[in-house]
């Protein structure tokens, strides 16, 4: 594993195009994760404002206020 990481680091240090692709890939993954989290949080807020949301396994049931 150590040799693989050293080889990868060497390749990224010596090839600027490969390094650019790696940075772009990481940026796209980070953007995708942020978009999914934002969409889930938005949907949670929408369901919280709804009077009778349909049950769904990905969204927790809200607790009734007394």
PDB file of N, CA, C and O in Angstrom, residues 1 3 9 12-13 15-16 20 30 39 43 46 48-49 57 63-65:
ATOM      1  N   UNK A   1       0.832  -1.192   0.000  1.00  0.00           N
ATOM      2  CA  UNK A   1       0.000   0.000   0.000  1.00  0.00           C
ATOM      3  C   UNK A   1       0.875   1.253   0.000  1.00  0.00           C
ATOM      4  O   UNK A   1       0.543   2.218  -0.680  1.00  0.00           O
ATOM      5  N   UNK A   3       3.873   1.540  -1.195  1.00  0.00           N
ATOM      6  CA  UNK A   3       4.482   1.686  -2.520  1.00  0.00           C
ATOM      7  C   UNK A   3       3.481   2.265  -3.518  1.00  0.00           C
ATOM      8  O   UNK A   3       3.842   3.089  -4.365  1.00  0.00           O
ATOM      9  N   UNK A   9       1.773   9.481  -5.710  1.00  0.00           N
ATOM     10  CA  UNK A   9       2.293  10.816  -5.408  1.00  0.00           C
ATOM     11  C   UNK A   9       3.335  11.230  -6.430  1.00  0.00           C
ATOM     12  O   UNK A   9       3.357  12.384  -6.876  1.00  0.00           O
ATOM     13  N   UNK A  12       1.538  12.136  -9.705  1.00  0.00           N
ATOM     14  CA  UNK A  12       0.851  13.432  -9.620  1.00  0.00           C
ATOM     15  C   UNK A  12       1.842  14.594  -9.604  1.00  0.00           C
ATOM     16  O   UNK A  12       1.541  15.671 -10.123  1.00  0.00           O
ATOM     17  N   UNK A  13       3.016  14.382  -9.011  1.00  0.00           N
ATOM     18  CA  UNK A  13       4.030  15.447  -8.972  1.00  0.00           C
ATOM     19  C   UNK A  13       4.681  15.669 -10.327  1.00  0.00           C
ATOM     20  O   UNK A  13       5.103  16.780 -10.636  1.00  0.00           O
ATOM     21  N   UNK A  15       3.281  14.824 -13.455  1.00  0.00           N
ATOM     22  CA  UNK A  15       2.350  14.980 -14.580  1.00  0.00           C
ATOM     23  C   UNK A  15       1.277  16.009 -14.213  1.00  0.00           C
ATOM     24  O   UNK A  15       0.318  15.694 -13.517  1.00  0.00           O
ATOM     25  N   UNK A  16       1.420  17.254 -14.668  1.00  0.00           N
ATOM     26  CA  UNK A  16       0.455  18.288 -14.287  1.00  0.00           C
ATOM     27  C   UNK A  16      -0.950  18.035 -14.837  1.00  0.00           C
ATOM     28  O   UNK A  16      -1.941  18.428 -14.219  1.00  0.00           O
ATOM     29  N   UNK A  20      -4.248  17.788 -12.581  1.00  0.00           N
ATOM     30  CA  UNK A  20      -5.426  18.616 -12.845  1.00  0.00           C
ATOM     31  C   UNK A  20      -6.692  17.766 -12.902  1.00  0.00           C
ATOM     32  O   UNK A  20      -7.724  18.146 -12.343  1.00  0.00           O
ATOM     33  N   UNK A  30     -16.895  16.496  -4.371  1.00  0.00           N
ATOM     34  CA  UNK A  30     -17.268  17.345  -3.239  1.00  0.00           C
ATOM     35  C   UNK A  30     -18.532  18.140  -3.560  1.00  0.00           C
ATOM     36  O   UNK A  30     -19.426  18.280  -2.714  1.00  0.00           O
ATOM     37  N   UNK A  39     -30.031  19.048  -0.881  1.00  0.00           N
ATOM     38  CA  UNK A  39     -31.345  18.575  -1.328  1.00  0.00           C
ATOM     39  C   UNK A  39     -32.067  17.819  -0.212  1.00  0.00           C
ATOM     40  O   UNK A  39     -33.272  18.002  -0.013  1.00  0.00           O
ATOM     41  N   UNK A  43     -35.529  18.968   1.581  1.00  0.00           N
ATOM     42  CA  UNK A  43     -36.701  18.077   1.619  1.00  0.00           C
ATOM     43  C   UNK A  43     -37.183  17.867   3.054  1.00  0.00           C
ATOM     44  O   UNK A  43     -38.400  17.802   3.295  1.00  0.00           O
ATOM     45  N   UNK A  46     -39.217  20.886   3.882  1.00  0.00           N
ATOM     46  CA  UNK A  46     -40.505  20.843   3.192  1.00  0.00           C
ATOM     47  C   UNK A  46     -41.467  19.886   3.894  1.00  0.00           C
ATOM     48  O   UNK A  46     -42.643  20.186   4.065  1.00  0.00           O
ATOM     49  N   UNK A  48     -41.386  19.028   7.002  1.00  0.00           N
ATOM     50  CA  UNK A  48     -41.733  19.580   8.316  1.00  0.00           C
ATOM     51  C   UNK A  48     -42.868  20.589   8.201  1.00  0.00           C
ATOM     52  O   UNK A  48     -43.683  20.714   9.124  1.00  0.00           O
ATOM     53  N   UNK A  49     -42.935  21.301   7.087  1.00  0.00           N
ATOM     54  CA  UNK A  49     -44.021  22.274   6.887  1.00  0.00           C
ATOM     55  C   UNK A  49     -45.316  21.623   6.424  1.00  0.00           C
ATOM     56  O   UNK A  49     -46.378  22.234   6.491  1.00  0.00           O
ATOM     57  N   UNK A  57     -39.079   5.817   4.284  1.00  0.00           N
ATOM     58  CA  UNK A  57     -38.022   5.267   5.127  1.00  0.00           C
ATOM     59  C   UNK A  57     -36.788   6.155   5.200  1.00  0.00           C
ATOM     60  O   UNK A  57     -36.000   6.065   6.136  1.00  0.00           O
ATOM     61  N   UNK A  63     -42.002  14.481  15.339  1.00  0.00           N
ATOM     62  CA  UNK A  63     -42.688  14.263  16.616  1.00  0.00           C
ATOM     63  C   UNK A  63     -43.772  15.311  16.782  1.00  0.00           C
ATOM     64  O   UNK A  63     -43.610  16.478  16.416  1.00  0.00           O
ATOM     65  N   UNK A  64     -44.881  14.889  17.360  1.00  0.00           N
ATOM     66  CA  UNK A  64     -45.993  15.796  17.593  1.00  0.00           C
ATOM     67  C   UNK A  64     -45.678  16.711  18.768  1.00  0.00           C
ATOM     68  O   UNK A  64     -45.179  16.282  19.795  1.00  0.00           O
ATOM     69  N   UNK A  65     -45.968  17.999  18.603  1.00  0.00           N
ATOM     70  CA  UNK A  65     -45.775  18.950  19.706  1.00  0.00           C
ATOM     71  C   UNK A  65     -47.011  18.935  20.588  1.00  0.00           C
ATOM     72  O   UNK A  65     -48.132  18.819  20.119  1.00  0.00           O
TER      73      UNK A  65
END
